[in-house]
Structure formats: C-alpha cells, structure tokens
PDB file of C-alpha atoms in Angstrom:
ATOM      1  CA  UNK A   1     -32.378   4.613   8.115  1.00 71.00           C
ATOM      2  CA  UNK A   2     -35.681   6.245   6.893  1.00 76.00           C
ATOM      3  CA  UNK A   3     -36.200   9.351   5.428  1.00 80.00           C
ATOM      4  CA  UNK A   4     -36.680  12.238   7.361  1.00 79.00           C
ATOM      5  CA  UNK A   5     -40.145  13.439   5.764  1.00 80.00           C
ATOM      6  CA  UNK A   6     -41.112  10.382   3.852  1.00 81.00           C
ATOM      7  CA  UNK A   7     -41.005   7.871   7.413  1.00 79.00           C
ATOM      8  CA  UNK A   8     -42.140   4.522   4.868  1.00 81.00           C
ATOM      9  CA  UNK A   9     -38.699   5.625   2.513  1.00 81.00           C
ATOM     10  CA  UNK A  10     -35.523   4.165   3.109  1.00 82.00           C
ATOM     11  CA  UNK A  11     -32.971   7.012   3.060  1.00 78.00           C
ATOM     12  CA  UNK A  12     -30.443   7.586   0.395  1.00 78.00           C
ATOM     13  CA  UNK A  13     -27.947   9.709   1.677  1.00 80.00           C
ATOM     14  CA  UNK A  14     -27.790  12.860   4.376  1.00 81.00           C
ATOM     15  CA  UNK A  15     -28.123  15.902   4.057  1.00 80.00           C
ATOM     16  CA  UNK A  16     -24.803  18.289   3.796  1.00 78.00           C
ATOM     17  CA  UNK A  17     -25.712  20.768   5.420  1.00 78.00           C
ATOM     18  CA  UNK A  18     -28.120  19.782   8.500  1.00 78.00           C
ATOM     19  CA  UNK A  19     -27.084  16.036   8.309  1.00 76.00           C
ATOM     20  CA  UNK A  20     -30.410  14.481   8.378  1.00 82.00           C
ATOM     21  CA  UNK A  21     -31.265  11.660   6.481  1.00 82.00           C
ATOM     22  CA  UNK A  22     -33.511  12.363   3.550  1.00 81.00           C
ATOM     23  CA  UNK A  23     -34.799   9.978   0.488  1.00 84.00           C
ATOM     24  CA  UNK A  24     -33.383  10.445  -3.288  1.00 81.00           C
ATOM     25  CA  UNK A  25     -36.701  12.441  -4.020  1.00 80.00           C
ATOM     26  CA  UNK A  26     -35.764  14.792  -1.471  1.00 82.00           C
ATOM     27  CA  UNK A  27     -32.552  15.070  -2.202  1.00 80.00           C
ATOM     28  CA  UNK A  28     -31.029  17.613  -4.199  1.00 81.00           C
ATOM     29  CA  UNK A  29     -27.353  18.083  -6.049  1.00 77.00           C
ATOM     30  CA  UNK A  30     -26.440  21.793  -5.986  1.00 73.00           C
ATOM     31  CA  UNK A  31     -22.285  21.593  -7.612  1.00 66.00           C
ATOM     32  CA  UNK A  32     -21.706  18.621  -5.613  1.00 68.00           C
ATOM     33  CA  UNK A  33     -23.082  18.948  -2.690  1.00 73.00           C
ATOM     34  CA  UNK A  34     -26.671  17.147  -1.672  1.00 77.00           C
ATOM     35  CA  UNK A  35     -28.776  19.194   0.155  1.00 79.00           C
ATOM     36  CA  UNK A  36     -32.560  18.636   1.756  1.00 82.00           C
ATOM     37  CA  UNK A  37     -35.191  20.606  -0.052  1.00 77.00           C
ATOM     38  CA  UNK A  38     -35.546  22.387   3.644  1.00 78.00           C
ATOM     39  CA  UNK A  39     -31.770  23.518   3.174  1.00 78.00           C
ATOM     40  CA  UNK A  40     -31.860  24.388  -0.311  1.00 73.00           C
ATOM     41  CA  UNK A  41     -34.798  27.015   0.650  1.00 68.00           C
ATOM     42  CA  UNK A  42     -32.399  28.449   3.507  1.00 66.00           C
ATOM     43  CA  UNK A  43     -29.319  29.148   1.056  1.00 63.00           C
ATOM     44  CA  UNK A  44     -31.358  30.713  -1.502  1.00 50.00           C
ATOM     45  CA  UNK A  45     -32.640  33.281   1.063  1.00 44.00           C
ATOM     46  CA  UNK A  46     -30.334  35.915   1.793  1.00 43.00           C
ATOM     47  CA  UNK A  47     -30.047  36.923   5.706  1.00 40.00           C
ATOM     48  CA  UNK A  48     -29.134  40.262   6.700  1.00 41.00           C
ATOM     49  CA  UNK A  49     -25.341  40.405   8.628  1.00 42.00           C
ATOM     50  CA  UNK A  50     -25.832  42.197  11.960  1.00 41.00           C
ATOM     51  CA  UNK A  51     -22.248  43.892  11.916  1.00 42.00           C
ATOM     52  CA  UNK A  52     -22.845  45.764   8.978  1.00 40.00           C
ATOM     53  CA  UNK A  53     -26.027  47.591   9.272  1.00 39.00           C
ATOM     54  CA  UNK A  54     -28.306  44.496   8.165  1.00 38.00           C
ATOM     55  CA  UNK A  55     -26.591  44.613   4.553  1.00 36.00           C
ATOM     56  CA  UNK A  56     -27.798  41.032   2.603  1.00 38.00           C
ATOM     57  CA  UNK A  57     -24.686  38.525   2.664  1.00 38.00           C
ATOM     58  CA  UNK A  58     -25.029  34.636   1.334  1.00 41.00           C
ATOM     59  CA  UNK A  59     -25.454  32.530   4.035  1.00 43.00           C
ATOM     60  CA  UNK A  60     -23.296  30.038   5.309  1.00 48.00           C
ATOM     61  CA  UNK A  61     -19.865  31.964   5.108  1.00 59.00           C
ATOM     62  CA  UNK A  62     -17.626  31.219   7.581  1.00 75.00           C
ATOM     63  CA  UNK A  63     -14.728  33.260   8.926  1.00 84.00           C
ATOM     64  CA  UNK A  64     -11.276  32.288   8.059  1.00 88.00           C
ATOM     65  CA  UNK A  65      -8.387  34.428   9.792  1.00 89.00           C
ATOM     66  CA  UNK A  66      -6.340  36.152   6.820  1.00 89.00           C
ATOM     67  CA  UNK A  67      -2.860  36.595   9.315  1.00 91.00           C
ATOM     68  CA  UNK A  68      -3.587  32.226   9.676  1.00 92.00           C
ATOM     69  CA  UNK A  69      -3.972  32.206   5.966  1.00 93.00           C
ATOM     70  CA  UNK A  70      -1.118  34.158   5.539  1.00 92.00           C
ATOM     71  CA  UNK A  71       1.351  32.454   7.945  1.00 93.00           C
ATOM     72  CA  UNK A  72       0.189  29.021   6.774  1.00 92.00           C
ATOM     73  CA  UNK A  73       1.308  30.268   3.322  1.00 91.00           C
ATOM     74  CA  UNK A  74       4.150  32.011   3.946  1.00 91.00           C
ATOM     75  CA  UNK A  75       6.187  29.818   6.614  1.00 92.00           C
ATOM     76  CA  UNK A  76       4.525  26.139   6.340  1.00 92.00           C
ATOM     77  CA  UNK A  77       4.821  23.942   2.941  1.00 91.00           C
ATOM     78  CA  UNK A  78       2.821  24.670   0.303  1.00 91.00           C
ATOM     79  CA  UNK A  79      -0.577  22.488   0.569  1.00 91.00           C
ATOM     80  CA  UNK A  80      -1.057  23.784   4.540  1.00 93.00           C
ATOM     81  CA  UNK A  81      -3.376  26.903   3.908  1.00 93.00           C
ATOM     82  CA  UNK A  82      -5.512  24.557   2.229  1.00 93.00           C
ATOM     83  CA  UNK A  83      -5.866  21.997   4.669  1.00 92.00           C
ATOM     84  CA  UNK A  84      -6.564  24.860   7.376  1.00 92.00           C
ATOM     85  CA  UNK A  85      -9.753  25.771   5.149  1.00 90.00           C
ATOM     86  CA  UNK A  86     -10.875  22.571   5.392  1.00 87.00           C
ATOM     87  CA  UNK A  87      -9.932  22.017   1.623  1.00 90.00           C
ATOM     88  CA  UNK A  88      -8.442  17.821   2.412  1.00 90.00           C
ATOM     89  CA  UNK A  89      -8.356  17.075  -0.779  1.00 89.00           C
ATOM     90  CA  UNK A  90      -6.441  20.200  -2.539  1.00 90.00           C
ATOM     91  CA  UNK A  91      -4.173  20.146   0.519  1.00 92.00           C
ATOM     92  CA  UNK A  92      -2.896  16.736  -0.056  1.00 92.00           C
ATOM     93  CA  UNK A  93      -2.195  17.199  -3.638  1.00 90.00           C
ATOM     94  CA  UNK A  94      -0.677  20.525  -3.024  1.00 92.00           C
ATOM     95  CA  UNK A  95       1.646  18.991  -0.217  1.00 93.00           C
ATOM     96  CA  UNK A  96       2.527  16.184  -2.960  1.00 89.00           C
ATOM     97  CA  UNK A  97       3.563  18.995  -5.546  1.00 88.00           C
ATOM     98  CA  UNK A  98       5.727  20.944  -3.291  1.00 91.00           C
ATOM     99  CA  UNK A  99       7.857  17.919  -1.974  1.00 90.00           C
ATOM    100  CA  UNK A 100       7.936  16.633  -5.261  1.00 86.00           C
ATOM    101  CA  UNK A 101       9.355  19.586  -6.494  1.00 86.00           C
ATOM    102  CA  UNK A 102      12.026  19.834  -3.912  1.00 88.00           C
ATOM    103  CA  UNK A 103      12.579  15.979  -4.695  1.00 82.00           C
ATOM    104  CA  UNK A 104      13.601  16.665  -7.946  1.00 80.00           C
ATOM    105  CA  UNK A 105      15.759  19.289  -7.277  1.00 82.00           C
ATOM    106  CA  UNK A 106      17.970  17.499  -4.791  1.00 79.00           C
ATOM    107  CA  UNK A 107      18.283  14.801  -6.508  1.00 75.00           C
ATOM    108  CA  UNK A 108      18.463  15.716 -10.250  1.00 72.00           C
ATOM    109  CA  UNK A 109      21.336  16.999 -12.438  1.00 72.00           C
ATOM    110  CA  UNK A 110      21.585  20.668 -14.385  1.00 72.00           C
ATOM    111  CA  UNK A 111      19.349  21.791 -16.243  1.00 75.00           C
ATOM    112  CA  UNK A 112      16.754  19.773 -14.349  1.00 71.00           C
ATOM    113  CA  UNK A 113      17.760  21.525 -11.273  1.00 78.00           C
ATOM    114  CA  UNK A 114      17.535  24.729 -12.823  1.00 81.00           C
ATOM    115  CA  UNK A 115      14.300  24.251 -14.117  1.00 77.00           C
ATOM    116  CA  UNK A 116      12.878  23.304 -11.025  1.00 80.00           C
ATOM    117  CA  UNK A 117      14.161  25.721  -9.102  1.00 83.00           C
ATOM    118  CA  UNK A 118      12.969  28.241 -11.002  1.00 87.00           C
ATOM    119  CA  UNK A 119       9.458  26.370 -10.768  1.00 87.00           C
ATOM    120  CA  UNK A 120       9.118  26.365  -6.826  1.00 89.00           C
ATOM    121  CA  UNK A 121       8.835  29.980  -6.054  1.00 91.00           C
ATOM    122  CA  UNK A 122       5.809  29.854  -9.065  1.00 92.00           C
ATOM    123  CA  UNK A 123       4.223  26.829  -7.661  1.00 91.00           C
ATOM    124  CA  UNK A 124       4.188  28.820  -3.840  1.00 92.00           C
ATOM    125  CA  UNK A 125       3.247  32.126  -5.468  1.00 93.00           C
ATOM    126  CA  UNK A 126       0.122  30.175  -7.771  1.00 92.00           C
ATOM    127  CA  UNK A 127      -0.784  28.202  -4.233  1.00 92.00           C
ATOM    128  CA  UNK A 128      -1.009  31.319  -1.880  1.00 94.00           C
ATOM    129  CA  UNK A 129      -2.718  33.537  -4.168  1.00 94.00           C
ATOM    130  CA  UNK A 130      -5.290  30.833  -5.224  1.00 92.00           C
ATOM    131  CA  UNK A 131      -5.791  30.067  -1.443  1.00 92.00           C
ATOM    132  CA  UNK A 132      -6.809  33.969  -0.655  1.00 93.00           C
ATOM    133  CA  UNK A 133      -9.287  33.930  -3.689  1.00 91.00           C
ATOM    134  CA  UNK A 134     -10.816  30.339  -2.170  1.00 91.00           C
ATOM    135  CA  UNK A 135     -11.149  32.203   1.220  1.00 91.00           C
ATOM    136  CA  UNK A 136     -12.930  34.970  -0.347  1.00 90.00           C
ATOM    137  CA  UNK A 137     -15.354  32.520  -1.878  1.00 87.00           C
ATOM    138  CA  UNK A 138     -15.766  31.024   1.189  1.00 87.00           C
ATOM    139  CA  UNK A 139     -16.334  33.973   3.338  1.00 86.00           C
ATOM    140  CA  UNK A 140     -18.978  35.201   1.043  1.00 83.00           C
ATOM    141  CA  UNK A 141     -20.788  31.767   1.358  1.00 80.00           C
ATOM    142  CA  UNK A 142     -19.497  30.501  -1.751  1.00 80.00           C
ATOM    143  CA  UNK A 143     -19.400  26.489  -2.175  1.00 79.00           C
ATOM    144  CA  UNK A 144     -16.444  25.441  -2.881  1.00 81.00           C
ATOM    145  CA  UNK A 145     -15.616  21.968  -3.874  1.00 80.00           C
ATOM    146  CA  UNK A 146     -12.801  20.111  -2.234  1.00 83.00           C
ATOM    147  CA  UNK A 147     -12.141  18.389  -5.623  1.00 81.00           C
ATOM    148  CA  UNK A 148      -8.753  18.748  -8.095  1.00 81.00           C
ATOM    149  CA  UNK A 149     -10.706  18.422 -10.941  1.00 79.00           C
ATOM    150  CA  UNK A 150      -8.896  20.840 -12.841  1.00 77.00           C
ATOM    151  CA  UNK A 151      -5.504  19.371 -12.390  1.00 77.00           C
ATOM    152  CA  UNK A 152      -6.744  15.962 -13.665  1.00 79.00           C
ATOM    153  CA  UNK A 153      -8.970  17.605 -16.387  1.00 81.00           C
ATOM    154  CA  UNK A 154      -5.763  19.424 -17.401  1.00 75.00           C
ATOM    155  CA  UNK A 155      -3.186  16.580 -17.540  1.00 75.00           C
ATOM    156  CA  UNK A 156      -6.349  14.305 -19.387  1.00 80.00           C
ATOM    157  CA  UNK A 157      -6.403  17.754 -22.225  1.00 82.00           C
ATOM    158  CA  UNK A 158      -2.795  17.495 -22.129  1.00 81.00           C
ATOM    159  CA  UNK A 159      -1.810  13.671 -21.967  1.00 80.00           C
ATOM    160  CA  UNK A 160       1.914  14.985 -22.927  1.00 79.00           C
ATOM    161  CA  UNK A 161       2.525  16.631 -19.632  1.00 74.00           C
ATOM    162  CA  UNK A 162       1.625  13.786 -17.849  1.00 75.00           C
ATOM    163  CA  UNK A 163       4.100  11.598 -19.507  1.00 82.00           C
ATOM    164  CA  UNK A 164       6.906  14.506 -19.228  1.00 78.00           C
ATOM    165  CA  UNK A 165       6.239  14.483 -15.344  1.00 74.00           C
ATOM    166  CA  UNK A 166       6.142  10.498 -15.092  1.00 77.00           C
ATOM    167  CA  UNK A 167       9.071  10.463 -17.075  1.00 80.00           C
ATOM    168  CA  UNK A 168      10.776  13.042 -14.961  1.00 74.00           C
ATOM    169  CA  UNK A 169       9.811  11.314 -11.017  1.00 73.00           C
ATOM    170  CA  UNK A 170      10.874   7.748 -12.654  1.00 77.00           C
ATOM    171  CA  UNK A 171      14.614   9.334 -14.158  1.00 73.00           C
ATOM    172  CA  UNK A 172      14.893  10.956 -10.646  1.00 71.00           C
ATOM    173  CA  UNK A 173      14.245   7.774  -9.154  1.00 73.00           C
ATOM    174  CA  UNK A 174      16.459   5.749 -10.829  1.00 74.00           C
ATOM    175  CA  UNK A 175      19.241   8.507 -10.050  1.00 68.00           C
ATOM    176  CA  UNK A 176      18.627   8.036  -6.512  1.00 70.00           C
ATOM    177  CA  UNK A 177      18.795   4.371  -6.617  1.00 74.00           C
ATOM    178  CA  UNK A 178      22.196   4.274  -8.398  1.00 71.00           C
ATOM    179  CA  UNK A 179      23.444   6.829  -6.594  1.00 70.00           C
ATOM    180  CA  UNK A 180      22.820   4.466  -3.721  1.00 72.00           C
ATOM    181  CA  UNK A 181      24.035   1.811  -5.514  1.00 73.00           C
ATOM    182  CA  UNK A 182      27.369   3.859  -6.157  1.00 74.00           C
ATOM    183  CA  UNK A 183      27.723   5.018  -2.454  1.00 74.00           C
ATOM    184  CA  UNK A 184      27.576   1.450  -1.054  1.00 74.00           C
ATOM    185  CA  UNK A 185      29.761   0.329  -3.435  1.00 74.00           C
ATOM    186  CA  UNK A 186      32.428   3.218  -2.662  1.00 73.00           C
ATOM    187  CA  UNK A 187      32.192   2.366   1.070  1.00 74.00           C
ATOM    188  CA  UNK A 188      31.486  -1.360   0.901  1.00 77.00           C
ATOM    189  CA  UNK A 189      34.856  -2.544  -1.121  1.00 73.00           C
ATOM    190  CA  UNK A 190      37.437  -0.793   0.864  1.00 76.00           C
ATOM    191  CA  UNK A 191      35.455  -2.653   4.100  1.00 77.00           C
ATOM    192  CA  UNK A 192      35.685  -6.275   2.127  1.00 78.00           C
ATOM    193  CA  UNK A 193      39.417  -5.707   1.377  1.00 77.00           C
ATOM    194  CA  UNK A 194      40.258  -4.606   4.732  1.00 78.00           C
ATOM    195  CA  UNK A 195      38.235  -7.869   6.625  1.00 80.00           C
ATOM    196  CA  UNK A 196      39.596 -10.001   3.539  1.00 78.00           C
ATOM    197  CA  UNK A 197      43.158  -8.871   4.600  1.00 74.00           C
ATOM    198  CA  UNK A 198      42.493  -9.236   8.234  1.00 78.00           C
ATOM    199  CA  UNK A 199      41.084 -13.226   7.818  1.00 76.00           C
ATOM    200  CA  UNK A 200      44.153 -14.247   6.079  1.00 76.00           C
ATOM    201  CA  UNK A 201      46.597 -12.868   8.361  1.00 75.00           C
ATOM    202  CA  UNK A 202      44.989 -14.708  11.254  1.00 75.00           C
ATOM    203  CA  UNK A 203      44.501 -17.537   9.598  1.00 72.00           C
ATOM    204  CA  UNK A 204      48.194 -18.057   8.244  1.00 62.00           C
ATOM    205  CA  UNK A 205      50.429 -20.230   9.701  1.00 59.00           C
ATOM    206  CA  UNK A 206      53.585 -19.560  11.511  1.00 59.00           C
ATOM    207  CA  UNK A 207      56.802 -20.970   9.298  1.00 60.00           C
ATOM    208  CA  UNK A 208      58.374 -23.684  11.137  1.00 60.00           C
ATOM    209  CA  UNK A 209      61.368 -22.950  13.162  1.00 57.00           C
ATOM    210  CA  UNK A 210      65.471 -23.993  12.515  1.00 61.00           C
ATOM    211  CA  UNK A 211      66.182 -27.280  12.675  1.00 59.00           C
ATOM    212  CA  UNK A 212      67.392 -28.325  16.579  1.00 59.00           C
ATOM    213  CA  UNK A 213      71.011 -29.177  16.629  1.00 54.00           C
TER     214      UNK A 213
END
C-alpha cells in the first residue's frame, strides 16, 4: 500500500481515525493512537454541539447509554461494562479478576474465604465506578486507551503482590486437585470392593456333592 499523500511512499500504518493509509512522516502518535496530520488538525479544533446552543465540545465523543452502563454493572459480571464501551482489553482482564475471585472463594479454606469475600463487593464497587468515570472521558471526546498498563505497572512496583496472588491461584489449585483426588477415591473403593466381591462369587466353584450310595 502507498501512502495516501506521498503516492511514491510505501505506507506504514493507517490512520486511527479515518483509516487511510499514510507514510511514517505523516504519521503521528498522540497517547497511543496514530493519527494522519489531516486528523490531528480536526481533533484539535473544537466544533460547536448543536443541542446545546452551539457550546464548544471535543470532538469525537460518542454517546454511551448510562441505564446500559448501569445494568451491565450492576446485573452482568464484572468486566461487561467495559467490553460494552468498546474497552476489549480492560474487559477481559476485568472478567479474569472477578471469576478468579469467586474461584478462590469456592474452593479455598477460612480465612482465605473470608478474605475474599470481603474483596468481591470492593473489586465490583472499584470496576463500576471506574467504568462511569471512563464513560465520562469518553463522552467528552477523551482518548482513552484500551491498555491495563496500570495493573502491570503496579504488580512490576510491587513484585510481592504478584507472588502473593501466584501463590494463592497455585494453593487453590492444588486444593481442587486433591479434593478430586479425595472424592474419587471415596467413591471409587467402595465400587472395587463391591465388583471384587461380585467376581469371586461367580467365579467359585460349587462343593462337590455326597458320595452316591
């Protein structure tokens, strides 16, 4: 592909925001995102908003239904209101976070339980309220990266946290697995004894009768 206003350049990447193909001297990195010189003009011109009296807003805000937001938060795992923002990346990890949670409480032991149950509600809580304040960003034409950045900044900072969590998914694991183990066990030796018993009846051999007279 060639660049859309250098035709002899080979293009480097597109454009985010129109799509078109543009060379790496076009090209420019605003937080992330690479935008055409052309676009770049556009966003730093403020357009006037017909519904409220031609008041200056940023442009390229989108709508986002709060009720949506707030039923997405409220009634579907954590990690949905992000994906219905468009946020992929923040959704996933959210969604991992909130089942892992509820992982480790079903399958862990007091005060692990505890702990985590207390932790849940302040995960949701942290997730809905951060979600409004990313839609308010958004709306007012705000860039927001769909990054976690922070979370792997944070557990990089704070290697210790990282190893208390990897410590705590691989201790949960090997709970499940032996209480696996345990259940088979519980159900799998009363079935041996009872086929065990049942072989060696049918296989054993009638006594021979009395002696005929």
């Amino acid at each position: 592909m060639q660049c859309r206003t250098h035709p002899t350049v080979a293009a480097f990447n597109t454009c985010n925001q129109c799509g078109d193909w543009i060379c790496e001297s076009c090209m420019v990195d605003i937080q992330g995102r690479q935008l055409c010189r052309g676009c770049l003009g556009k966003l730093a011109m403020p357009v006037a908003d017909p519904s409220h009296s031609g008041t200056p807003v940023a442009p390229g805000g989108r709508k986002i239904s709060k009720g949506l937001l707030l039923f997405f938060s409220l009634f579907l795992p954590t990690g949905v209101n992000y994906l219905y923002m468009g946020l992929i990346k923040r959704g996933l990890a959210a969604l991992i976070g909130f089942f892992l949670i509820i992982y480790i409480i079903g399958v862990s032991r007091m005060p692990l339980t505890l702990l985590f149950g207390l932790a849940l509600p302040i995960y949701v809580l942290t997730c809905i309220f951060d979600g409004f304040s990313i839609r308010r960003r958004i709306v007012a034409g705000e860039y927001v990266a769909d990054n976690i950045d922070e979370v792997v900044n944070f557990l990089r900072r704070n290697k210790y946290v990282t190893w208390i969590i990897i410590a705590i998914i691989g201790l949960s694991m090997v709970g499940t697995v032996v209480g696996i183990f345990i259940g088979l066990i519980r159900w799998l030796m009363p079935a041996l004894i009872i086929v065990a018993g049942l072989y060696l009846l049918l296989r054993r051999k009638n006594p021979p009768g009395p002696p005929r007279e």
